[in-house]
Short mmCIF file of C-alpha atoms in Angstrom, two decimals:
data_model
loop_
_atom_site.label_atom_id
_atom_site.label_comp_id
_atom_site.label_asym_id
_atom_site.label_seq_id
_atom_site.Cartn_x
_atom_site.Cartn_y
_atom_site.Cartn_z
CA MET A 92 11.14 -25.45 -7.60
CA LYS A 93 7.91 -24.50 -9.29
CA LEU A 94 5.81 -21.35 -9.55
CA LEU A 95 2.06 -21.01 -9.18
CA LEU A 96 1.03 -17.77 -10.86
CA ILE A 97 -2.28 -16.46 -9.62
CA ALA A 98 -4.28 -14.08 -11.81
CA PHE A 99 -7.27 -12.25 -10.37
CA ASN A 100 -8.27 -11.11 -13.84
CA GLN A 101 -7.12 -11.41 -17.44
CA SER A 102 -5.03 -8.25 -17.18
CA ASP A 103 -2.94 -9.90 -14.44
CA ALA A 104 -2.24 -12.87 -16.70
CA ASP A 105 -1.34 -10.58 -19.59
CA GLN A 106 1.20 -8.72 -17.44
CA SER A 107 2.89 -11.70 -15.80
CA GLY A 108 5.15 -12.93 -18.58
CA GLY A 109 8.11 -10.75 -17.64
CA PHE A 110 8.12 -11.83 -14.02
CA ILE A 111 7.85 -15.52 -14.94
CA GLN A 112 10.74 -15.14 -17.36
CA ALA A 113 12.86 -13.36 -14.74
CA LEU A 114 12.17 -16.03 -12.14
CA GLY A 115 13.07 -18.71 -14.64
CA LEU A 116 11.07 -21.51 -13.06
CA GLU A 117 8.55 -23.91 -14.48
CA ALA A 118 5.17 -22.28 -13.93
CA ASP A 119 1.48 -23.10 -13.75
CA ALA A 120 -0.96 -20.21 -14.04
CA ILE A 121 -4.52 -20.04 -12.79
CA ILE A 122 -7.22 -17.43 -12.91
CA LEU A 123 -9.82 -17.45 -10.20
CA PRO A 124 -13.00 -15.69 -9.18
CA SER A 125 -12.92 -12.84 -6.69
CA GLN A 126 -13.59 -13.88 -3.09
CA PRO A 127 -12.67 -12.55 0.36
CA ALA A 128 -9.13 -13.27 1.56
CA ASP A 129 -10.02 -16.05 4.01
CA ALA A 130 -12.06 -17.86 1.36
CA PHE A 131 -9.32 -17.33 -1.21
CA ALA A 132 -6.73 -18.84 1.11
CA ALA A 133 -8.95 -21.79 2.01
CA SER A 134 -9.65 -22.50 -1.66
CA LEU A 135 -5.99 -22.41 -2.59
CA ALA A 136 -4.07 -23.68 0.42
CA GLU A 137 -3.97 -27.30 -0.69
CA LYS A 138 -3.01 -26.53 -4.28
CA ALA A 139 -0.47 -23.91 -3.22
CA SER A 140 1.32 -26.31 -0.92
CA GLY A 141 2.63 -28.07 -4.01
CA TYR A 142 4.63 -25.03 -5.14
CA THR A 143 7.77 -23.30 -3.86
CA HIS A 144 6.69 -19.92 -5.28
CA ILE A 145 3.19 -18.46 -5.35
CA ALA A 146 2.99 -15.09 -7.09
CA ALA A 147 0.48 -12.48 -8.23
CA VAL A 148 0.56 -9.00 -9.72
CA SER A 149 0.59 -6.34 -6.97
CA SER A 150 -2.80 -4.78 -6.31
CA MET A 151 -4.93 -4.04 -3.27
CA GLN A 152 -6.77 -7.29 -3.96
CA SER A 153 -3.59 -9.37 -4.17
CA LYS A 154 -2.10 -7.78 -1.04
CA ASP A 155 -5.31 -8.52 0.86
CA ALA A 156 -5.51 -12.12 -0.32
CA MET A 157 -1.91 -13.24 -0.85
CA ALA A 158 -0.73 -12.10 2.60
CA TYR A 159 -3.60 -14.07 4.17
CA LEU A 160 -2.52 -17.08 2.11
CA ALA A 161 1.09 -16.63 3.28
CA GLY A 162 -0.24 -16.57 6.84
CA VAL A 163 -2.11 -19.84 6.29
CA LEU A 164 0.93 -21.43 4.64
CA ASP A 165 3.18 -19.94 7.35
CA CYS A 166 5.75 -18.98 4.76
CA ALA A 167 7.82 -15.98 3.67
CA MET A 168 6.35 -13.16 1.63
CA VAL A 169 7.79 -10.46 -0.60
CA THR A 170 5.51 -7.52 -1.43
CA ASP A 171 5.91 -5.41 -4.57
CA ALA A 172 8.90 -7.22 -6.06
CA ILE A 173 10.50 -5.16 -8.84
CA GLY A 174 13.42 -7.46 -9.55
CA VAL A 175 14.52 -11.07 -9.23
CA VAL A 176 18.14 -11.68 -8.19
CA SER A 177 17.62 -15.43 -7.78
CA PRO A 178 14.60 -17.60 -6.89
CA SER A 179 15.31 -16.78 -3.23
CA SER A 180 16.39 -13.15 -3.58
CA PHE A 181 14.25 -10.23 -4.70
CA LYS A 182 14.44 -6.47 -5.01
CA ARG A 183 11.61 -4.35 -3.66
CA PRO A 184 11.03 -0.70 -2.81
CA ILE A 185 10.98 0.43 0.82
CA PHE A 186 10.30 3.82 2.43
CA ALA A 187 7.80 4.73 -0.28
CA GLY A 188 10.26 3.93 -3.03
CA SER A 189 13.05 6.15 -1.75
CA MET A 190 15.25 3.06 -1.38
CA ILE A 191 15.44 -0.43 -2.87
CA ALA A 192 16.01 -3.40 -0.59
CA THR A 193 17.32 -6.79 -1.60
CA VAL A 194 15.44 -9.42 0.37
CA GLU A 195 16.47 -13.04 0.77
CA THR A 196 13.81 -15.59 1.50
CA GLU A 197 13.89 -18.94 3.22
CA GLY A 198 11.72 -21.78 2.00
CA GLN A 199 8.36 -21.37 0.31
CA VAL A 200 7.56 -17.79 -0.67
CA VAL A 201 4.49 -15.78 -1.63
CA ILE A 202 5.26 -12.84 -3.91
CA THR A 203 3.38 -9.87 -5.24
CA PHE A 204 5.22 -8.14 -8.07
CA ARG A 205 4.98 -4.93 -10.04
CA PRO A 206 4.96 -5.79 -13.76
CA SER A 207 6.67 -2.46 -14.50
CA GLY A 208 9.87 -3.89 -13.02
CA PHE A 209 10.06 -6.66 -15.61
CA ALA A 210 10.46 -7.11 -19.35
CA LYS A 211 7.37 -6.75 -21.48
CA VAL A 212 6.88 -10.19 -22.96
CA ASP A 213 3.82 -12.23 -23.90
CA GLY A 214 1.36 -12.95 -21.14
CA VAL A 215 0.66 -16.35 -19.73
CA ALA A 216 -2.30 -18.64 -20.44
CA ALA A 217 -4.11 -19.07 -17.13
CA ALA A 218 -6.39 -22.03 -16.50
CA ALA A 219 -9.68 -21.40 -14.71
CA PHE A 220 -9.61 -22.43 -11.07
CA ASP A 221 -13.17 -22.22 -9.85
CA THR A 222 -12.91 -23.47 -6.29
CA THR A 223 -14.62 -21.12 -3.84
CA SER A 224 -14.96 -21.42 -0.07
CA PRO A 225 -17.15 -19.89 2.62
CA SER A 226 -15.89 -16.64 4.13
CA LYS A 227 -16.32 -14.96 7.49
CA ALA A 228 -16.63 -11.66 5.64
CA ILE A 229 -19.99 -11.08 3.98
CA VAL A 230 -19.85 -8.64 1.10
CA THR A 231 -23.00 -6.52 1.29
CA ASN A 232 -22.18 -3.87 -1.27
CA GLU A 233 -19.71 -3.41 -4.10
CA ALA A 234 -19.39 0.06 -5.60
CA LYS A 235 -17.26 -0.20 -8.71
CA ARG A 236 -16.52 3.20 -10.04
CA GLY A 237 -14.73 1.88 -13.08
CA THR A 238 -15.67 3.89 -16.14
CA GLY A 239 -14.38 1.45 -18.70
CA ARG A 240 -10.99 3.17 -18.58
CA PRO A 241 -7.77 1.19 -18.27
CA ASP A 242 -6.62 0.25 -14.79
CA LEU A 243 -4.21 2.77 -13.26
CA GLY A 244 -1.72 0.12 -12.27
CA SER A 245 -1.35 -1.40 -15.73
CA ALA A 246 -2.18 1.43 -18.15
CA LYS A 247 0.45 2.41 -20.71
CA ILE A 248 -0.56 6.04 -20.44
CA VAL A 249 -1.73 7.83 -17.29
CA VAL A 250 -3.04 11.37 -17.17
CA SER A 251 -3.31 12.92 -13.73
CA GLY A 252 -4.77 16.15 -12.48
CA GLY A 253 -4.42 18.20 -9.34
CA ARG A 254 -6.39 20.77 -7.41
CA PRO A 255 -6.37 23.45 -10.15
CA LEU A 256 -9.19 21.43 -11.77
CA LYS A 257 -11.41 22.90 -9.01
CA THR A 258 -14.53 20.72 -9.40
CA ALA A 259 -15.30 17.05 -10.02
CA ASP A 260 -17.10 17.98 -13.24
CA GLN A 261 -14.14 19.89 -14.59
CA PHE A 262 -11.77 17.14 -13.57
CA GLU A 263 -13.86 14.57 -15.40
CA ALA A 264 -14.31 16.77 -18.47
CA VAL A 265 -10.70 17.90 -18.83
CA ILE A 266 -8.60 15.04 -17.46
CA GLY A 267 -11.15 12.31 -18.20
CA GLY A 268 -11.78 13.65 -21.69
CA PHE A 269 -8.10 13.77 -22.54
CA ALA A 270 -7.57 10.28 -21.11
CA ASP A 271 -10.40 8.81 -23.17
CA SER A 272 -9.02 10.26 -26.38
CA MET A 273 -5.66 8.60 -25.62
CA GLY A 274 -6.94 5.33 -24.17
CA ALA A 275 -5.28 6.39 -20.93
CA ALA A 276 -6.03 5.82 -17.26
CA VAL A 277 -6.91 8.74 -15.02
CA GLY A 278 -4.99 9.59 -11.85
CA ALA A 279 -5.18 12.36 -9.27
CA THR A 280 -3.16 13.96 -6.51
CA ARG A 281 -3.98 13.47 -2.86
CA ALA A 282 -4.97 17.14 -2.70
CA ALA A 283 -7.48 16.60 -5.52
CA VAL A 284 -8.87 13.51 -3.82
CA ASP A 285 -9.05 15.13 -0.39
CA SER A 286 -10.90 18.12 -1.80
CA GLY A 287 -13.48 15.86 -3.44
CA ILE A 288 -12.47 16.61 -7.03
CA ALA A 289 -11.47 13.02 -7.77
CA PRO A 290 -12.50 9.65 -6.23
CA ASN A 291 -10.22 7.83 -3.77
CA GLU A 292 -9.13 5.00 -6.02
CA LEU A 293 -7.55 7.42 -8.49
CA GLN A 294 -4.99 8.74 -6.01
CA VAL A 295 -1.44 8.32 -7.22
CA GLY A 296 1.47 8.59 -4.80
CA GLN A 297 3.08 7.22 -1.69
CA THR A 298 -0.27 6.79 0.02
CA GLY A 299 -2.19 5.88 -3.13
CA LYS A 300 -1.33 3.85 -6.19
CA VAL A 301 2.15 3.47 -7.55
CA VAL A 302 2.17 3.71 -11.32
CA ALA A 303 4.84 3.13 -13.93
CA PRO A 304 3.31 3.75 -17.34
CA ASP A 305 5.20 4.45 -20.56
CA LEU A 306 3.85 7.98 -20.42
CA TYR A 307 2.74 9.92 -17.35
CA ILE A 308 1.19 13.31 -17.94
CA ALA A 309 0.90 15.49 -14.82
CA ALA A 310 -1.48 18.37 -15.45
CA GLY A 311 -1.70 21.08 -12.80
CA ILE A 312 0.35 19.05 -10.34
CA SER A 313 2.99 20.79 -8.25
CA GLY A 314 4.92 17.58 -7.53
CA SER A 315 4.83 16.90 -3.80
CA THR A 316 7.31 14.31 -2.53
CA GLN A 317 4.49 11.90 -1.81
CA HIS A 318 3.12 12.22 -5.36
CA MET A 319 6.55 11.82 -6.96
CA ALA A 320 7.14 8.63 -4.98
CA GLY A 321 4.24 7.09 -6.87
CA ILE A 322 5.29 8.03 -10.41
CA LYS A 323 9.06 7.99 -10.55
CA ASP A 324 9.28 4.63 -12.30
CA SER A 325 7.29 5.98 -15.25
CA LYS A 326 9.24 5.82 -18.51
CA LEU A 327 8.43 9.39 -19.58
CA ILE A 328 7.07 12.03 -17.23
CA VAL A 329 5.50 15.09 -18.78
CA ALA A 330 4.55 18.06 -16.61
CA ILE A 331 2.22 20.90 -17.49
CA ASN A 332 1.96 23.65 -14.91
CA THR A 333 1.48 27.41 -14.88
CA ASP A 334 4.11 27.77 -12.15
CA ALA A 335 7.57 27.59 -13.71
CA ASN A 336 9.06 26.93 -10.26
CA ALA A 337 6.86 23.94 -9.41
CA PRO A 338 9.01 21.04 -8.13
CA ILE A 339 7.42 18.71 -10.69
CA PHE A 340 9.65 20.29 -13.34
CA GLU A 341 12.75 18.95 -11.60
CA ALA A 342 11.57 15.38 -11.97
CA ALA A 343 9.79 15.64 -15.31
CA ASP A 344 11.51 14.52 -18.49
CA LEU A 345 9.54 17.08 -20.45
CA GLY A 346 8.01 20.17 -18.94
CA LEU A 347 5.83 22.87 -20.39
CA VAL A 348 4.94 26.00 -18.48
CA GLY A 349 1.35 26.70 -19.44
CA ASP A 350 -2.31 26.52 -18.60
CA LEU A 351 -3.56 22.96 -18.71
CA TYR A 352 -6.93 24.13 -20.05
CA GLN A 353 -5.19 25.39 -23.18
CA VAL A 354 -2.39 22.86 -23.40
CA LEU A 355 -4.32 19.60 -23.02
CA PRO A 356 -6.79 20.13 -25.91
CA GLU A 357 -3.97 21.23 -28.23
CA LEU A 358 -1.76 18.39 -27.13
CA GLN A 359 -4.61 15.95 -27.68
CA ASN A 360 -5.00 17.11 -31.29
CA LEU A 361 -1.27 17.05 -31.99
CA LEU A 362 -0.75 13.60 -30.51
CA LYS A 363 -3.61 12.22 -32.59
CA GLN A 364 -1.97 13.39 -35.81
CA MET B 252 -16.05 -4.65 23.46
CA LYS B 253 -12.29 -4.77 23.65
CA VAL B 254 -10.02 -3.61 20.85
CA LEU B 255 -6.36 -4.46 20.49
CA VAL B 256 -4.31 -2.01 18.43
CA PRO B 257 -0.80 -3.10 17.43
CA ILE B 258 1.47 -0.15 16.66
CA LYS B 259 4.93 0.04 15.12
CA ARG B 260 7.67 2.53 15.84
CA VAL B 261 8.92 3.85 12.49
CA VAL B 262 11.21 6.59 11.21
CA ASP B 263 9.26 9.80 10.70
CA PRO B 264 7.80 9.22 7.22
CA TYR B 265 8.58 12.82 6.24
CA ALA B 266 12.26 12.52 7.17
CA LYS B 267 14.81 11.98 4.42
CA VAL B 268 16.56 8.69 5.01
CA ARG B 269 19.35 7.07 3.05
CA PRO B 270 21.06 3.71 2.87
CA LEU B 271 24.03 3.17 5.18
CA ALA B 272 27.34 3.84 3.47
CA ASP B 273 28.06 0.10 3.21
CA GLY B 274 24.55 -0.61 1.92
CA SER B 275 23.84 -3.01 4.77
CA GLY B 276 20.69 -1.23 5.89
CA VAL B 277 18.97 2.10 6.38
CA ASP B 278 20.76 4.98 8.11
CA THR B 279 18.42 6.23 10.81
CA THR B 280 21.01 8.35 12.63
CA GLY B 281 19.39 11.44 14.07
CA ALA B 282 15.98 10.56 12.66
CA LYS B 283 12.83 11.19 14.66
CA PHE B 284 10.58 8.23 15.28
CA GLU B 285 6.80 8.19 15.22
CA ILE B 286 3.89 5.80 15.46
CA ASN B 287 3.45 4.34 11.98
CA PRO B 288 0.86 6.79 10.56
CA PHE B 289 -1.52 4.03 9.50
CA ASP B 290 -1.36 2.55 13.02
CA GLU B 291 -2.04 5.98 14.49
CA ILE B 292 -5.22 6.06 12.39
CA ALA B 293 -6.15 2.70 13.98
CA VAL B 294 -5.57 4.12 17.48
CA GLU B 295 -7.66 7.18 16.65
CA GLU B 296 -10.46 5.01 15.26
CA ALA B 297 -10.54 2.84 18.38
CA VAL B 298 -10.69 5.96 20.55
CA ARG B 299 -13.52 7.44 18.48
CA GLN B 300 -15.43 4.16 18.75
CA LYS B 301 -14.93 4.27 22.51
CA GLU B 302 -16.17 7.85 22.63
CA LYS B 303 -19.27 6.67 20.74
CA GLY B 304 -19.81 3.92 23.29
CA ALA B 305 -19.16 1.02 20.90
CA VAL B 306 -15.85 0.10 22.56
CA THR B 307 -15.11 -0.28 26.26
CA GLU B 308 -11.38 -0.97 26.38
CA ILE B 309 -8.46 -0.18 24.09
CA VAL B 310 -5.18 -2.02 24.52
CA VAL B 311 -2.20 -0.93 22.41
CA VAL B 312 0.71 -3.27 21.83
CA SER B 313 4.10 -2.81 20.25
CA ILE B 314 6.90 -5.24 19.59
CA GLY B 315 10.43 -3.95 19.80
CA SER B 316 13.06 -2.39 22.01
CA SER B 317 12.27 -0.21 25.04
CA ALA B 318 12.43 2.78 22.67
CA SER B 319 8.92 1.84 21.50
CA GLU B 320 7.62 2.97 24.90
CA GLU B 321 7.62 6.49 23.45
CA GLN B 322 5.08 5.50 20.79
CA LEU B 323 2.98 3.50 23.26
CA ARG B 324 2.85 6.56 25.55
CA LYS B 325 1.61 8.64 22.66
CA ALA B 326 -1.10 6.09 21.89
CA LEU B 327 -2.15 6.23 25.54
CA ALA B 328 -2.30 10.01 25.24
CA ILE B 329 -4.57 9.73 22.21
CA GLY B 330 -6.90 7.71 24.41
CA ALA B 331 -5.89 4.05 24.66
CA ASP B 332 -6.42 2.59 28.15
CA ARG B 333 -3.31 0.51 28.60
CA ALA B 334 -0.23 -0.59 26.74
CA ILE B 335 1.84 -3.73 26.31
CA LEU B 336 5.42 -3.77 25.09
CA VAL B 337 6.62 -7.14 23.86
CA GLU B 338 10.24 -6.36 24.43
CA THR B 339 12.83 -7.73 22.03
CA ASP B 340 15.75 -6.44 19.98
CA ALA B 341 15.34 -9.24 17.47
CA VAL B 342 14.92 -8.35 13.79
CA LEU B 343 11.50 -9.69 12.90
CA ASP B 344 9.75 -10.13 9.57
CA SER B 345 5.98 -9.88 9.14
CA PRO B 346 5.33 -13.61 9.81
CA GLY B 347 7.33 -13.23 13.04
CA VAL B 348 5.39 -10.13 14.07
CA ALA B 349 2.14 -11.94 13.35
CA SER B 350 3.24 -14.92 15.50
CA LEU B 351 4.08 -12.69 18.46
CA LEU B 352 0.87 -10.70 18.07
CA LYS B 353 -1.09 -13.95 18.02
CA GLU B 354 0.24 -14.70 21.51
CA VAL B 355 -0.94 -11.30 22.72
CA VAL B 356 -4.36 -11.80 21.12
CA GLU B 357 -4.72 -15.19 22.80
CA ALA B 358 -3.86 -13.65 26.17
CA GLU B 359 -5.99 -10.54 25.78
CA GLN B 360 -8.99 -12.01 23.93
CA PRO B 361 -10.05 -8.81 22.12
CA GLN B 362 -13.13 -8.81 19.88
CA ILE B 363 -11.32 -6.69 17.32
CA VAL B 364 -7.73 -6.23 16.26
CA MET B 365 -7.32 -2.93 14.42
CA MET B 366 -3.98 -1.96 12.85
CA GLY B 367 -2.48 0.01 9.99
CA LYS B 368 -2.60 -1.49 6.51
CA GLN B 369 1.17 -1.23 6.28
CA ALA B 370 4.15 0.36 7.97
CA THR B 371 5.74 3.30 6.20
CA ASP B 372 9.26 1.92 6.62
CA ASP B 373 9.16 -1.52 5.00
CA ASP B 374 5.84 -0.98 3.16
CA SER B 375 5.14 -4.71 3.41
CA ASN B 376 1.38 -4.71 4.00
CA GLN B 377 1.48 -8.24 5.42
CA ALA B 378 1.31 -8.41 9.22
CA GLY B 379 -2.43 -7.80 9.64
CA GLN B 380 -3.49 -10.37 7.07
CA MET B 381 -1.00 -12.93 8.42
CA LEU B 382 -2.29 -12.40 11.94
CA ALA B 383 -5.89 -12.87 10.80
CA ALA B 384 -4.85 -16.05 8.98
CA LYS B 385 -3.01 -17.45 12.00
CA LEU B 386 -6.05 -16.73 14.19
CA GLY B 387 -8.49 -18.06 11.58
CA TRP B 388 -10.38 -14.75 11.74
CA GLY B 389 -12.22 -12.85 9.06
CA GLN B 390 -10.58 -9.63 7.96
CA ALA B 391 -11.38 -6.31 6.33
CA THR B 392 -8.30 -4.56 4.96
CA PHE B 393 -8.00 -0.97 3.69
CA ALA B 394 -10.83 0.29 5.90
CA ALA B 395 -12.27 3.69 4.97
CA LYS B 396 -15.24 3.56 7.37
CA VAL B 397 -15.98 1.36 10.38
CA GLU B 398 -19.28 0.83 12.19
CA LEU B 399 -19.35 -1.41 15.23
CA GLY B 400 -22.71 -2.84 16.26
CA SER B 401 -23.85 -6.43 16.58
CA ASN B 402 -21.39 -7.00 13.72
CA ALA B 403 -18.53 -4.94 12.34
CA THR B 404 -19.47 -3.21 9.10
CA VAL B 405 -16.48 -1.96 7.18
CA VAL B 406 -16.37 0.08 3.99
CA ARG B 407 -13.07 -0.87 2.42
CA GLU B 408 -11.19 0.65 -0.45
CA THR B 409 -10.59 -1.60 -3.45
CA ASP B 410 -8.69 -1.30 -6.71
CA THR B 411 -11.82 -0.13 -8.45
CA GLY B 412 -13.93 1.61 -5.82
CA GLU B 413 -15.40 0.56 -2.51
CA GLN B 414 -16.74 -2.60 -0.98
CA THR B 415 -18.82 -3.01 2.17
CA VAL B 416 -18.24 -6.13 4.26
CA THR B 417 -19.89 -7.36 7.42
CA LEU B 418 -17.91 -9.42 9.90
CA ALA B 419 -18.89 -11.25 13.06
CA TYR B 420 -16.56 -10.81 16.05
CA PRO B 421 -13.74 -11.51 16.55
CA CYS B 422 -12.33 -9.92 13.43
CA LEU B 423 -9.34 -7.99 12.17
CA ILE B 424 -9.47 -4.60 10.46
CA THR B 425 -6.57 -2.82 8.76
CA THR B 426 -6.89 0.92 8.42
CA ASP B 427 -6.31 3.11 5.38
CA LEU B 428 -5.58 6.79 5.04
CA ARG B 429 -9.09 8.12 4.73
CA LEU B 430 -10.61 6.46 7.77
CA ASN B 431 -9.94 9.48 9.98
CA GLU B 432 -7.47 12.21 10.76
CA PRO B 433 -5.77 11.52 14.09
CA ARG B 434 -6.13 14.22 16.73
CA TYR B 435 -3.21 16.35 17.78
CA VAL B 436 -1.93 15.49 21.23
CA ALA B 437 0.02 18.20 23.00
CA LEU B 438 2.87 17.44 25.38
CA PRO B 439 0.77 17.87 28.56
CA GLY B 440 -1.52 15.12 27.29
CA ILE B 441 1.44 12.83 26.77
CA ILE B 442 2.74 13.57 30.26
CA LYS B 443 -0.71 12.98 31.75
CA ALA B 444 -0.87 9.60 30.02
CA ARG B 445 2.18 8.54 32.04
CA SER B 446 -0.14 7.37 34.79
CA LYS B 447 -1.75 4.81 32.45
CA PRO B 448 -0.43 1.27 32.75
CA LEU B 449 2.35 0.05 30.45
CA GLU B 450 3.30 -3.55 30.90
CA LYS B 451 6.45 -5.14 29.51
CA ARG B 452 6.49 -8.75 28.43
CA ALA B 453 9.18 -10.92 26.94
CA PRO B 454 8.23 -12.98 23.89
CA SER B 455 7.95 -16.69 24.73
CA VAL B 456 10.05 -17.53 21.70
CA ILE B 457 11.78 -15.42 19.03
CA PRO B 458 10.39 -16.52 15.67
CA ALA B 459 13.07 -17.25 13.06
CA ALA B 460 12.95 -14.74 10.20
CA MET B 461 11.98 -16.18 6.82
CA THR B 462 12.86 -12.98 4.97
CA LYS B 463 15.99 -10.97 5.52
CA VAL B 464 17.01 -7.61 4.08
CA VAL B 465 20.59 -8.16 2.91
CA SER B 466 21.24 -4.80 1.24
CA VAL B 467 19.70 -1.40 0.65
CA GLU B 468 20.47 0.96 -2.21
CA LEU B 469 19.16 4.15 -3.75
CA PRO B 470 16.95 3.69 -6.80
CA ALA B 471 18.41 4.56 -10.17
CA SER B 472 18.09 8.33 -10.54
CA ARG B 473 16.20 9.83 -13.42
CA PRO B 474 18.21 11.66 -16.04
CA ALA B 475 17.64 15.42 -15.93
CA GLY B 476 14.69 16.53 -17.98
CA ARG B 477 14.15 19.67 -20.01
CA LYS B 478 11.52 22.31 -20.50
CA VAL B 479 9.98 22.74 -23.92
CA ALA B 480 8.71 26.07 -25.25
CA SER B 481 5.49 25.07 -26.96
CA VAL B 482 2.78 22.45 -27.19
CA GLU B 483 4.06 21.53 -30.66
CA GLU B 484 7.51 20.87 -29.30
CA LEU B 485 6.02 18.85 -26.46
CA ALA B 486 3.95 16.68 -28.80
CA ALA B 487 6.94 16.10 -31.07
CA ALA B 488 9.17 15.13 -28.14
CA ILE B 489 6.57 12.68 -26.77
CA LYS B 490 6.31 11.02 -30.19
CA GLU B 491 10.07 10.98 -30.65
CA ARG B 492 10.48 9.17 -27.33
CA GLY B 493 8.05 6.51 -28.54
CA ALA B 494 5.90 6.88 -25.47
CA LEU B 495 2.57 6.48 -27.25
#
């Protein structure tokens, strides 16, 4: 048995050590350029056929591409693994994280895994794999809204805001400003995204991104079930809300009843000390 | 242009479900079942495209027991033209679903397959991509906007923003949350849709499952938290927990 670890960027490689250790197999790691799923699968199919396990960090990109590859290889797939029981048995969340399933696999398997489920150990050195292939999908526009902030999925600290931020400018100034001072990623509730305060890709929750940082700060977030499903694996959840009865306080490790406009700047200063 | 929309019958995503007492699976006793919400978005999108004149026929398909008829009827009420139930009680994994859907695609010859990005029960996010791979089609996953002309132009959500892709037909599109908000269909609409055709087929072969759920458990619960009285106390507690 042998693992092929696929990194779509350096951050993936840096976060893969824990999974590789848990799987306990000999591993090769490659890093490859971004390409549509069909091209990705065509480029890799031959190489991948030499491995029993093909794995990548969970992301929208890896789900798009790795499931296509599993289709080409006609093999099993495990999405969002958070634990390894054996090389043919994995734990993964189902029903938006409200339950954990143990899944047994038969034969070759493609895996996407959440690094938060595994030990933090050194990353893996990934060799460049530059094969590209033609795709049936022609990319005509790429709008990257990245602001140089850490990626939500891998950030150690995430600061999220909800609808009380009222406007996109305020959201950016208050939540974005705090995040930048802490080197944190920015997240948002579905309500904030739906009301245009925050862009789509920042949505955290059952229908958005699942995060598991060391520190999750929820500012002006009531704590809907669907939001909580996306943050409950965070190591420390801090809630700041003016409503003492907000459900977020039931799930938060540390809660402070207060106005985020006052609390966040003070907290920023105190944490810097 | 013909669109095929595969839909899955799932437990109401807002219902509280728990593992069975013996941990062998999920307890769905008394639960309501719905069309997987992401699939319902795909049905709605196909219907809107038909209303715009870009689509001429919408076929919905589900794989499962006869209970899935309920969800197919609802899809017909939303505006699909006819329905196919591939009837089986077999427990299928995503590769198996993709294999059975491939048979339906080969029989129906749609120009587009449109389906949810994932089902809200197993959260696998695999079947669409695997189907595209088995068909050798191009795909656009996580669709936020779809325009159907001489090609399909899809704005898709990515980890960092948005990407626009153009695909020749046939192609496969998986739908994400923001593509549309499905219309409400009242009971009379569902009853009226009873006159639309629903055909039952048996799968030619039951694909062997390559993944099998052997147990289900609740996640480790979080220890109870506490409220702090001041920002100072909060900052001190965050530092003390070593979270920075």
